[in-house]
Coordinates of C-alpha atoms and ligand atoms in Angstrom, one line a residue:
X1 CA 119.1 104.5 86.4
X2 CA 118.8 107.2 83.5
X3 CA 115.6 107.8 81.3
X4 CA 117.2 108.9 77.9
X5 CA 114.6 109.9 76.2
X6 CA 113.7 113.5 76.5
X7 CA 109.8 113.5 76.2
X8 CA 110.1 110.9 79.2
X9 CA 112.7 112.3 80.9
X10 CA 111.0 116.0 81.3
X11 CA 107.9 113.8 82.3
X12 CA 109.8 112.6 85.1
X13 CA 111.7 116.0 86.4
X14 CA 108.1 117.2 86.6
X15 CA 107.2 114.6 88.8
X16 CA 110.2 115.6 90.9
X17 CA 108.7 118.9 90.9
X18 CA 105.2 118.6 91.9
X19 CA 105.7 116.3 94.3
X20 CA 108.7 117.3 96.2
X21 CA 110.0 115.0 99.1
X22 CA 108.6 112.1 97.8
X23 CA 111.4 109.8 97.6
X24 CA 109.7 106.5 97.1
X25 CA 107.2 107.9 94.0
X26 CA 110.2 109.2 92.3
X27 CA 111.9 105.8 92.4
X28 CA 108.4 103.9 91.4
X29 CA 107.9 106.4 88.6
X30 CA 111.5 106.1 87.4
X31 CA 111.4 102.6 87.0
X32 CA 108.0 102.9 84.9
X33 CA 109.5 105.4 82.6
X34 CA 112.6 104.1 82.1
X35 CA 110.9 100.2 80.8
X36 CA 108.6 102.7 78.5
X37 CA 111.3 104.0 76.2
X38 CA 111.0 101.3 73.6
X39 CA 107.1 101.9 73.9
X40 CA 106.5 105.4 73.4
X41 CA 109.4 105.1 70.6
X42 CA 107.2 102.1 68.8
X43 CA 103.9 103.7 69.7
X44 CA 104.4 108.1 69.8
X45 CA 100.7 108.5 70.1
X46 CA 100.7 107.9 74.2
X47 CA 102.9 110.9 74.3
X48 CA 100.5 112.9 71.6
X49 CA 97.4 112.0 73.8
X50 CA 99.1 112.9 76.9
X51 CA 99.2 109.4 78.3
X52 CA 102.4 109.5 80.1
X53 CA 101.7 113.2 81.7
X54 CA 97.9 111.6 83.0
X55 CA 99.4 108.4 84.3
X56 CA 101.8 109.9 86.6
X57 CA 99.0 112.0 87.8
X58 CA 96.6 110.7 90.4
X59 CA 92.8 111.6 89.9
X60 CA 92.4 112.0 93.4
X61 CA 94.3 112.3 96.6
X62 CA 92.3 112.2 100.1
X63 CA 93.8 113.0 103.1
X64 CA 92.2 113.4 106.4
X65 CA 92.3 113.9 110.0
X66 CA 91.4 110.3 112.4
X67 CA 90.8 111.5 115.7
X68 CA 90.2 108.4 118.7
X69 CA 90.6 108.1 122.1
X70 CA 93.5 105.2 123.3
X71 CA 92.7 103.3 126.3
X72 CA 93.9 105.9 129.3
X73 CA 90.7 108.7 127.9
X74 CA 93.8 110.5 126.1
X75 CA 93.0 111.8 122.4
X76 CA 95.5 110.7 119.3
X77 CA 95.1 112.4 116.4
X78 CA 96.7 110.5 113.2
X79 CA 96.5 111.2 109.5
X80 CA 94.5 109.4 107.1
X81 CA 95.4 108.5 103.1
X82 CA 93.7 107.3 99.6
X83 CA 94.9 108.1 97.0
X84 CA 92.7 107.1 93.6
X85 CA 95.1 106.7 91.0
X86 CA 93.8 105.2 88.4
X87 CA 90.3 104.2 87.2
X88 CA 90.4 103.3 83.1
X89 CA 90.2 99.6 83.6
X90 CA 88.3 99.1 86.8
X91 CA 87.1 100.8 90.5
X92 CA 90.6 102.1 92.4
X93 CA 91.5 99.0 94.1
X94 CA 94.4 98.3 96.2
X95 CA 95.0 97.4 99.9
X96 CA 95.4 100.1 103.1
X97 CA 98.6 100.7 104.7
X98 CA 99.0 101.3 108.8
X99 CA 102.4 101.8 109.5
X100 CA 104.3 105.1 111.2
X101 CA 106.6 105.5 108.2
X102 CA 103.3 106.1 106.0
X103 CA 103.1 110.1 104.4
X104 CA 101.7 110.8 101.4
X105 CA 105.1 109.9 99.0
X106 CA 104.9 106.3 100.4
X107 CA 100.6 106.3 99.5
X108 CA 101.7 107.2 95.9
X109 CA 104.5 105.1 95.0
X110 CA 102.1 101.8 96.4
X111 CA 98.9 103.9 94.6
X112 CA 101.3 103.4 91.2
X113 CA 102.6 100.5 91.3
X114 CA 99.1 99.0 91.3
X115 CA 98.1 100.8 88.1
X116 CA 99.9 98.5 86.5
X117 CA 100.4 94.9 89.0
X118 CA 96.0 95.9 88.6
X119 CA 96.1 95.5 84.9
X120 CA 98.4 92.7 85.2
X121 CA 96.1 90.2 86.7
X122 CA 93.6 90.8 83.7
X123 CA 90.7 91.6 86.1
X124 CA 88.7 94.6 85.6
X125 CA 90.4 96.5 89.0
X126 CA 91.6 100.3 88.6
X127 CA 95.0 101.3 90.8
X128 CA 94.5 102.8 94.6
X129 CA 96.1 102.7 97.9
X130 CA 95.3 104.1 101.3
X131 CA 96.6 104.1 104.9
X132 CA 98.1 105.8 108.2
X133 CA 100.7 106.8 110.3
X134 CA 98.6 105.0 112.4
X135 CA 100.7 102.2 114.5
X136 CA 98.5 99.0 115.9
X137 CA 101.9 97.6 117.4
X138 CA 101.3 97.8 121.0
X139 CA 97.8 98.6 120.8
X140 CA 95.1 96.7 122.5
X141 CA 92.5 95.3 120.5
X142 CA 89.6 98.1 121.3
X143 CA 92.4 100.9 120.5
X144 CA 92.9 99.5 117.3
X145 CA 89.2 99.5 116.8
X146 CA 88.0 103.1 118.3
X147 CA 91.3 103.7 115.3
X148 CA 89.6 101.8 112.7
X149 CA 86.4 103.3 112.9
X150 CA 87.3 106.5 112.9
X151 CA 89.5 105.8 109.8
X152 CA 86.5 104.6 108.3
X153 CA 84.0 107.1 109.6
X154 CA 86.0 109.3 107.1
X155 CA 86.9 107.0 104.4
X156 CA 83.4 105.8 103.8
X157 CA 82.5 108.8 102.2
X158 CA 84.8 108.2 99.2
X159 CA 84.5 104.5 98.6
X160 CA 81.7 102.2 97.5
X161 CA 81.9 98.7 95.9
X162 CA 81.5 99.6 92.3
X163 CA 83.9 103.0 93.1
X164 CA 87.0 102.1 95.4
X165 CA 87.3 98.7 97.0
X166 CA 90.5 98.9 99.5
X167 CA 92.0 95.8 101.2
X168 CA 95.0 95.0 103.9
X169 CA 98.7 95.5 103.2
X170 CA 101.3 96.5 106.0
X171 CA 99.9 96.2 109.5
X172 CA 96.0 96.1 108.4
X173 CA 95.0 92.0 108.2
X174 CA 91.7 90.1 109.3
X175 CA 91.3 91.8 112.7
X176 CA 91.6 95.4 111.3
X177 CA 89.3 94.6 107.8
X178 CA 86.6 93.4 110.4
X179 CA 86.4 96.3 112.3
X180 CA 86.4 98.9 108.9
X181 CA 83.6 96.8 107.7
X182 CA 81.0 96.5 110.5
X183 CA 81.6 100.7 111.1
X184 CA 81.3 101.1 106.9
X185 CA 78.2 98.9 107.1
X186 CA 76.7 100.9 110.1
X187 CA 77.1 103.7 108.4
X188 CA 75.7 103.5 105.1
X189 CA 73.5 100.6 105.8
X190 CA 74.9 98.5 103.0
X191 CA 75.8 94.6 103.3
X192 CA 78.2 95.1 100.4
X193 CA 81.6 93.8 98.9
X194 CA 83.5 97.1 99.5
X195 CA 86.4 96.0 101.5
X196 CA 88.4 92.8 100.7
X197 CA 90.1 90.5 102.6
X198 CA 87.1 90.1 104.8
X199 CA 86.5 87.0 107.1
X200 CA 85.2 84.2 105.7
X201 CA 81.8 84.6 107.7
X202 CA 81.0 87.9 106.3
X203 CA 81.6 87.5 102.5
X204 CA 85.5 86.9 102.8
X205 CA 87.2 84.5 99.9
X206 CA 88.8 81.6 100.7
X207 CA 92.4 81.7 99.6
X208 CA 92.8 85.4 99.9
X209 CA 94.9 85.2 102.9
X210 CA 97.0 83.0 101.5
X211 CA 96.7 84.2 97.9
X212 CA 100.4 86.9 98.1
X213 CA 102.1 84.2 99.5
X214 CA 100.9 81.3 97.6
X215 CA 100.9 83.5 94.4
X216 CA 104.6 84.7 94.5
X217 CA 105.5 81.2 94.7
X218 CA 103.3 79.9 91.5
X219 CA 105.0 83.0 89.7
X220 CA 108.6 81.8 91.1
X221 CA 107.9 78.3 90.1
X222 CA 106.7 79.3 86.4
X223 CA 109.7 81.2 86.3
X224 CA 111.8 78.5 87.5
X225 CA 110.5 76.0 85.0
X226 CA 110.9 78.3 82.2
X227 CA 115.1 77.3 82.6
X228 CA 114.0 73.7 83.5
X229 CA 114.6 74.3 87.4
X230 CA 112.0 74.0 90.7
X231 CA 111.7 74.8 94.3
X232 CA 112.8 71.0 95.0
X233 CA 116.2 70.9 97.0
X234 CA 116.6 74.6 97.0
X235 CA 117.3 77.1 100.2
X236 CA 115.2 79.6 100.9
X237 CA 115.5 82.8 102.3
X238 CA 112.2 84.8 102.8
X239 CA 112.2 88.4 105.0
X240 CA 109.5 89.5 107.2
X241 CA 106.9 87.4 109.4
X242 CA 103.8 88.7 108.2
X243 CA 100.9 87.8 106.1
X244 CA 103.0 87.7 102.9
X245 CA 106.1 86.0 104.4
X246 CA 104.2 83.3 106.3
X247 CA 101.9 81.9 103.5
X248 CA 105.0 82.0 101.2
X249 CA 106.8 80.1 103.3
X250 CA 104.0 77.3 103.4
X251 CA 104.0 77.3 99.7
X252 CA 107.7 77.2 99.1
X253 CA 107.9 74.5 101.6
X254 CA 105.3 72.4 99.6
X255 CA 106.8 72.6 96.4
X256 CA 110.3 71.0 98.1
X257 CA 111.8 73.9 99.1
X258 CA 113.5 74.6 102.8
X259 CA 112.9 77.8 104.4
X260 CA 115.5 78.9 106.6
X261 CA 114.9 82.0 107.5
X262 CA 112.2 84.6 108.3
X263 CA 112.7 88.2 109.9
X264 CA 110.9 91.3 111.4
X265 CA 111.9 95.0 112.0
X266 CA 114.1 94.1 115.2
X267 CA 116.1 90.9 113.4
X268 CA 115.9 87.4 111.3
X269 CA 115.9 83.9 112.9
X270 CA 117.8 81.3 111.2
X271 CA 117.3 77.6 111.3
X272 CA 119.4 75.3 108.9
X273 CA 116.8 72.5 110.3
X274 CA 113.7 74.3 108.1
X275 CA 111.5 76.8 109.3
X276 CA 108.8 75.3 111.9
X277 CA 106.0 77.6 110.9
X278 CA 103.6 76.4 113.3
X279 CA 105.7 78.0 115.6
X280 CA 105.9 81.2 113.7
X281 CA 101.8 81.2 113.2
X282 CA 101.4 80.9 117.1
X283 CA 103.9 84.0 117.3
X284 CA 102.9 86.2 115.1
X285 CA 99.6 85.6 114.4
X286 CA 97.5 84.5 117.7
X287 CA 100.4 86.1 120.2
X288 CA 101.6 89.1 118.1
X289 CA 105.3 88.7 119.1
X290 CA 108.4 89.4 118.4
X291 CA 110.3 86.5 115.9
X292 CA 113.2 86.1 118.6
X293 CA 110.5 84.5 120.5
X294 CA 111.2 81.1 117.9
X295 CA 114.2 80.8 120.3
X296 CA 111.5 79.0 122.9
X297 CA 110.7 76.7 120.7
X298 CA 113.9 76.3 118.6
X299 CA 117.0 77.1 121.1
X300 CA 118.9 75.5 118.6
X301 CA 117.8 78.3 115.8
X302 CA 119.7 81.4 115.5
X303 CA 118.5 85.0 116.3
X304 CA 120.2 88.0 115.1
X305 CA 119.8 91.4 116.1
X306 CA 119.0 94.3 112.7
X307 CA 117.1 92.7 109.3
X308 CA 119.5 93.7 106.9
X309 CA 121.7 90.9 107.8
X310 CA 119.5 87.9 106.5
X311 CA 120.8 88.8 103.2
X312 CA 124.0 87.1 104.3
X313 CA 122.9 83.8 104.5
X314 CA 123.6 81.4 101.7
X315 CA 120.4 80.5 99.5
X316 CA 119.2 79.6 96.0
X317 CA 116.5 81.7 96.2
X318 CA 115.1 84.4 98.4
X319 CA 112.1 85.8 98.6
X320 CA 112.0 89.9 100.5
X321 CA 108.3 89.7 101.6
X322 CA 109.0 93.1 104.0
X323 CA 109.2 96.2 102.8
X324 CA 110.3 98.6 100.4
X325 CA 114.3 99.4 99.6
X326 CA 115.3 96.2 102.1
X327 CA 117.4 95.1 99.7
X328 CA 120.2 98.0 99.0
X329 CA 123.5 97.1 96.6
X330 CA 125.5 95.8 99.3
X331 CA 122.7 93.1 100.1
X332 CA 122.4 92.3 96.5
X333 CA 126.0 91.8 96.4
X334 CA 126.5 89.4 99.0
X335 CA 123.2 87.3 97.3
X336 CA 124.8 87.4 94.0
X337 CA 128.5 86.3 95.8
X338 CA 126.9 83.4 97.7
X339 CA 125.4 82.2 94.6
X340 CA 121.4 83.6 94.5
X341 CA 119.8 81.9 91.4
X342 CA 116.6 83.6 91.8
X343 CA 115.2 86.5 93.5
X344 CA 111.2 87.1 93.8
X345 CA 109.5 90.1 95.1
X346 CA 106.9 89.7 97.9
X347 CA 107.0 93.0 98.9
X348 CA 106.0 96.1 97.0
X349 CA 109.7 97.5 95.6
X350 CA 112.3 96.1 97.8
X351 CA 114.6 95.8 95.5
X352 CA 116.2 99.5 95.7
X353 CA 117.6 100.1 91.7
X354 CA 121.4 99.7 92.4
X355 CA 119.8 95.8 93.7
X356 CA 117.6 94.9 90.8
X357 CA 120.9 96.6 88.4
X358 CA 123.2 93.9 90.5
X359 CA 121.0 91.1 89.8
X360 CA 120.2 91.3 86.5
X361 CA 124.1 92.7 85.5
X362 CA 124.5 88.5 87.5
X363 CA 122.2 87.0 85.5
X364 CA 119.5 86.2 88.9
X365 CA 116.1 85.3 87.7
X366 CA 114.2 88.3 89.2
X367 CA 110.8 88.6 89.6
X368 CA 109.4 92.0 90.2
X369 CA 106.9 92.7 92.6
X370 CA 104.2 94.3 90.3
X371 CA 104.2 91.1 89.0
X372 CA 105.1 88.9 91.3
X373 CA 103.3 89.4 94.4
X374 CA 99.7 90.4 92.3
X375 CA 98.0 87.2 93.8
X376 CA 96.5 88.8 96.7
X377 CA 95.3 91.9 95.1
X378 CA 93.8 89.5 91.8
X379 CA 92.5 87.0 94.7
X380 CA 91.1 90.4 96.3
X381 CA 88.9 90.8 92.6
X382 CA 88.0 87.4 92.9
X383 CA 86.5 88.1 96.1
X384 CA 84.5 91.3 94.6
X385 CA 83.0 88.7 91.9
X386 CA 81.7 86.3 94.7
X387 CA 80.1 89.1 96.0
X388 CA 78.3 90.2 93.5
X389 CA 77.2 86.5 92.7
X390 CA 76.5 86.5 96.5
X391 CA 78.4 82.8 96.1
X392 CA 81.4 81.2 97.3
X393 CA 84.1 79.3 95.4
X394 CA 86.0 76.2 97.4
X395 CA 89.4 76.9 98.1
X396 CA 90.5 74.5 95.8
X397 CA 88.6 76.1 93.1
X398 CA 90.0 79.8 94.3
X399 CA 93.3 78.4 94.0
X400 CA 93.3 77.3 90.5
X401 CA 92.3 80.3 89.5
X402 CA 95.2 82.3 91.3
X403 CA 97.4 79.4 90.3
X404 CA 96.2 80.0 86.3
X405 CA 96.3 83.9 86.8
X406 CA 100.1 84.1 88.5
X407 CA 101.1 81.9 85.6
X408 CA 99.6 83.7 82.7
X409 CA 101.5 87.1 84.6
X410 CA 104.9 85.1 84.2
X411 CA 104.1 84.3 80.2
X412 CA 102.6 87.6 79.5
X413 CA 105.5 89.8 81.0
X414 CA 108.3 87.7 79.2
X415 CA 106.7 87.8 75.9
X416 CA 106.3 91.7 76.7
X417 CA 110.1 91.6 77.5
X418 CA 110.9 89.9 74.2
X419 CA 108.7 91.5 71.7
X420 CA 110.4 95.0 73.1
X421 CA 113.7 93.2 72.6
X422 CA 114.3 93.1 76.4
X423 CA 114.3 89.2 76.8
X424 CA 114.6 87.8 80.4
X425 CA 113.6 91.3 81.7
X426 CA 111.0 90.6 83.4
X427 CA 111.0 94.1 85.5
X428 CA 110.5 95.9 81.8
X429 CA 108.3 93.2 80.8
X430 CA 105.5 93.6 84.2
X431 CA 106.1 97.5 83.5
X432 CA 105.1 97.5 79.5
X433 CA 102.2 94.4 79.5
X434 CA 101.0 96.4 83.0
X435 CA 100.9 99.9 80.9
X436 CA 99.4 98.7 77.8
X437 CA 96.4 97.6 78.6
X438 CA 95.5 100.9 80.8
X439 CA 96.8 103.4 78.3
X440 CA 94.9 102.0 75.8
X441 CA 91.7 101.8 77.9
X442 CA 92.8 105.7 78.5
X443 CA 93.1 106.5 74.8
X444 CA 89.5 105.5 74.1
X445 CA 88.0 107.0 76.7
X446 CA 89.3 110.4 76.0
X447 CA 90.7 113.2 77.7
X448 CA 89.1 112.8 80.9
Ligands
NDP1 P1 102.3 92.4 107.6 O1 102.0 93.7 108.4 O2 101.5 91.2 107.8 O3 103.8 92.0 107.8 C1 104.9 92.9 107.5 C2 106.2 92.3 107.8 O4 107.2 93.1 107.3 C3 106.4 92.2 109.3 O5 107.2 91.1 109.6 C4 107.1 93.5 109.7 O6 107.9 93.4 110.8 C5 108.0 93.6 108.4 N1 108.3 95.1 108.2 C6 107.3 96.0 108.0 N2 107.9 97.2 107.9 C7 109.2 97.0 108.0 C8 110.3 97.9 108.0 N3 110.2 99.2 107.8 N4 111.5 97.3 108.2 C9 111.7 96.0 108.4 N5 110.6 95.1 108.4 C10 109.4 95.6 108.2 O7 102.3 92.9 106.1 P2 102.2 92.0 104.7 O8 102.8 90.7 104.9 O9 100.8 92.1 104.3 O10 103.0 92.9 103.7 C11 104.4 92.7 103.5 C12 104.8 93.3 102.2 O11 104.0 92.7 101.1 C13 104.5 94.8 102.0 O12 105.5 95.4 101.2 C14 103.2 94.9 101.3 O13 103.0 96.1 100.6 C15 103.4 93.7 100.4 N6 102.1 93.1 99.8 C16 101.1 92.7 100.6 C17 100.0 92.1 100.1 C18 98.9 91.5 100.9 O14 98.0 90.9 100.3 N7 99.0 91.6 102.2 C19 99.8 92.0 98.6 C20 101.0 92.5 97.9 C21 102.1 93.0 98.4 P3 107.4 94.2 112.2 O15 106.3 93.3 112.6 O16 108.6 94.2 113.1 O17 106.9 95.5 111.7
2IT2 O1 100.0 95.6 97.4 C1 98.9 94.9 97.2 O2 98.7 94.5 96.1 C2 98.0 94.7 98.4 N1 98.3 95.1 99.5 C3 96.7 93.9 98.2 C4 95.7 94.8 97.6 C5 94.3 94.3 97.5 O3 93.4 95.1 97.1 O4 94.1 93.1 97.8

């Protein structure tokens, strides 16, 4: 990747700069500025009004200490993250991340990206993110909530339903939400929408745990059907076994697909027969397992050691619903040589560059994840709007709207492609419609 313009391209050695270390922002940024040329070019006032330097720049980083006590009487001591990136269209909004691999570069890169997958929904929800090096794995339920409350204890102080609304992402789901909100509540004495994701008998949504998954296959399909093709008949491979994986899988299955593999961070199962995701539900959601345990119920599946190597297996289209950079060149390559005919983000950025360069140099249909995976976070703003109404949609009713939303992302970013004269791009496409509407929300506010 090479930004050649030289306004840009200063822009983003002074990222480099000012936030040294910070692998994954550079890389987010990158991609940003690079899809921008053609803009700035068409439109030179974002650079004369200082768009481009503001955007890169959060409005506020938190960081904090989140003392607790684990289940022996010792003391942990882990570190605490939100970043506010971006308000101009809406409150900071974006999910919380426990995970030991979390520092400050990883906060920012998921903090930016949601800028712009935020504006991309066409709710009214500004770009945050938040987290830990906090890790649940192995931790007994009243661990993770002495953890949680203390993470809150903290947090609370900075957030507030019209202000910053955060949500789940890597290792924080339904368990970890409940606990945040009964200590928020406690504390400030508020019965208020200012986490989503919540349970569904304290103000939750229905659909919203389902709403990544489900959404990244309405975005796939609309992209499929834009070249006359559908999930009917095709192989899937999907990465990961968590909340984003598992409701994708359900999806892609009911739209005629066949899901043969899933993964975690020790290795990927693979069963030619179809995925049996009851099997996986009981494993990873009510036992918290490992996914070699599908072996007890499948013996006839396969189960192979490192993740990397789901890549490998023959499919039409696969889905990395993991983590970031999962998806290096080599992986790419061996997609592209077995024939891939579409590749769809789940996960925030796991396409490294040399990956998304090897797809589209193929010809893939690739969906990136800003657009792509924006159900959860636009089902998350749906959510917010119940609460104010202090109403409830049906699911059904949930899901059309998520449905109409993922759809209208697909159209919007490939007319943004096309009118920049980047047709089929739909990683420039996400990047430009996502930027437009916030810069120009940022030009009329002024310099603040
Ligand atoms: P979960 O914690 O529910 O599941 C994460 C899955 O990814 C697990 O299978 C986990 O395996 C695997 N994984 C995590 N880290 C790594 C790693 N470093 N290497 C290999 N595998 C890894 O998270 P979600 O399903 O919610 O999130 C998955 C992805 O989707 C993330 O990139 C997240 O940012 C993105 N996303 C999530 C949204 C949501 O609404 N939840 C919305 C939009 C995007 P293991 O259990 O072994 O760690
Ligand atoms: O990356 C994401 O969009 C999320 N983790 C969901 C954020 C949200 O606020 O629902």
């Amino acid at each position: 990747m090479s930004i050649k313009n030289a306004y840009l391209a200063k822009v983003m050695e002074d990222v480099k700069k000012r936030n040294p270390g910070e692998a994954e922002f550079h890389q987010a940024v990158e991609e940003v500025l690079e899809s921008l040329e053609p803009v700035v070019e068409k439109h030179p006032e974002y650079i004369e009004r200082g768009i481009i330097d503001s955007i890169v720049e959060p409005e506020r980083i938190i960081k904090f200490r989140v003392p607790w006590v684990d289940d022996s009487g010792k003391v942990r001591v882990n570190r605490g993250f939100r970043v506010q990136f971006n308000s101009a269209i809406g409150p900071y909004k974006g999910g919380l991340r426990f995970h030991p691999s979390v520092y400050e570069g990883i906060i920012k890169f998921l903090g930016f990206e949601q800028i712009f997958k935020n504006s991309l929904t066409g709710l009214p929800i500004g770009g945050g993110k938040g987290g830990s090096d906090f890790d649940p794995k192995g931790k007994s339920d009243n661990e993770v909530m002495r953890f949680c409350q203390s993470f809150m204890t903290e947090l609370s102080k900075h957030i507030g339903a019209d202000t910053d609304v955060p949500a789940g992402d890597i290792g924080v789901g339904g368990r970890e939400i409940g606990f945040m909100y009964g200590q928020y509540k406690r504390l400030r004495n508020e019965f208020t929408g200012v986490l989503t994701g919540k349970g569904l008998t304290y103000g939750g949504s229905l659909a919203r745990t389902e709403a990544t998954g489900y959404g990244l296959c309405y975005f796939t399909e609309a992209m499929l059907a834009d070249k006359g093709e559908s999930f009917k008949g095709k192989t899937v491979v999907i990465s990961g076994s968590g909340n984003v994986a598992i409701y994708a899988t359900q999806k892609a299955t009911e739209l005629g697909g066949k899901v043969v593999a899933l993964s975690d961070s020790n290795g990927y199962i693979y069963d030619k027969n179809g995925i049996d995701l009851a099997a996986v539900k009981q494993i990873k959601e009510v036992e918290r397992k490992r996914i070699k345990e599908y072996l007890n119920y499948h013996p006839e599946a396969e189960y192979h050691e490192g993740c990397s190597g789901i890549w490998g297996i023959k499919c039409d289209i696969a889905l990395p619903c993991a983590t970031q950079n999962e998806i290096n060149g080599e992986s790419a390559s061996k997609l592209v040589a077995n024939g891939v005919y579409a590749v769809a983000e789940g996960a925030n950025m796991p396409s490294d560059p040399e990956a998304i360069g090897i797809f589209q140099k193929a010809g893939v249909l690739f969906a990136p994840a800003k657009a792509a995976n924006a159900g959860g976070v636009a089902t998350s703003a749906l959510e917010m709007s119940q609460n104010s109404m202090r109403y409830s949609w049906t699911f059904e009713e949930v899901d059309a709207k998520l449905k109409d939303i993922m759809v209208n992302i697909y159209h919007n970013a490939a007319a943004a492609a096309e009118e920049y004269g980047m047709k089929d791009n739909l990683v420039a496409g996400a990047n430009i419609a996502g930027f437009l509407k916030v810069a120009n929300a940022m030009m009329a506010q002024g310099v603040v």
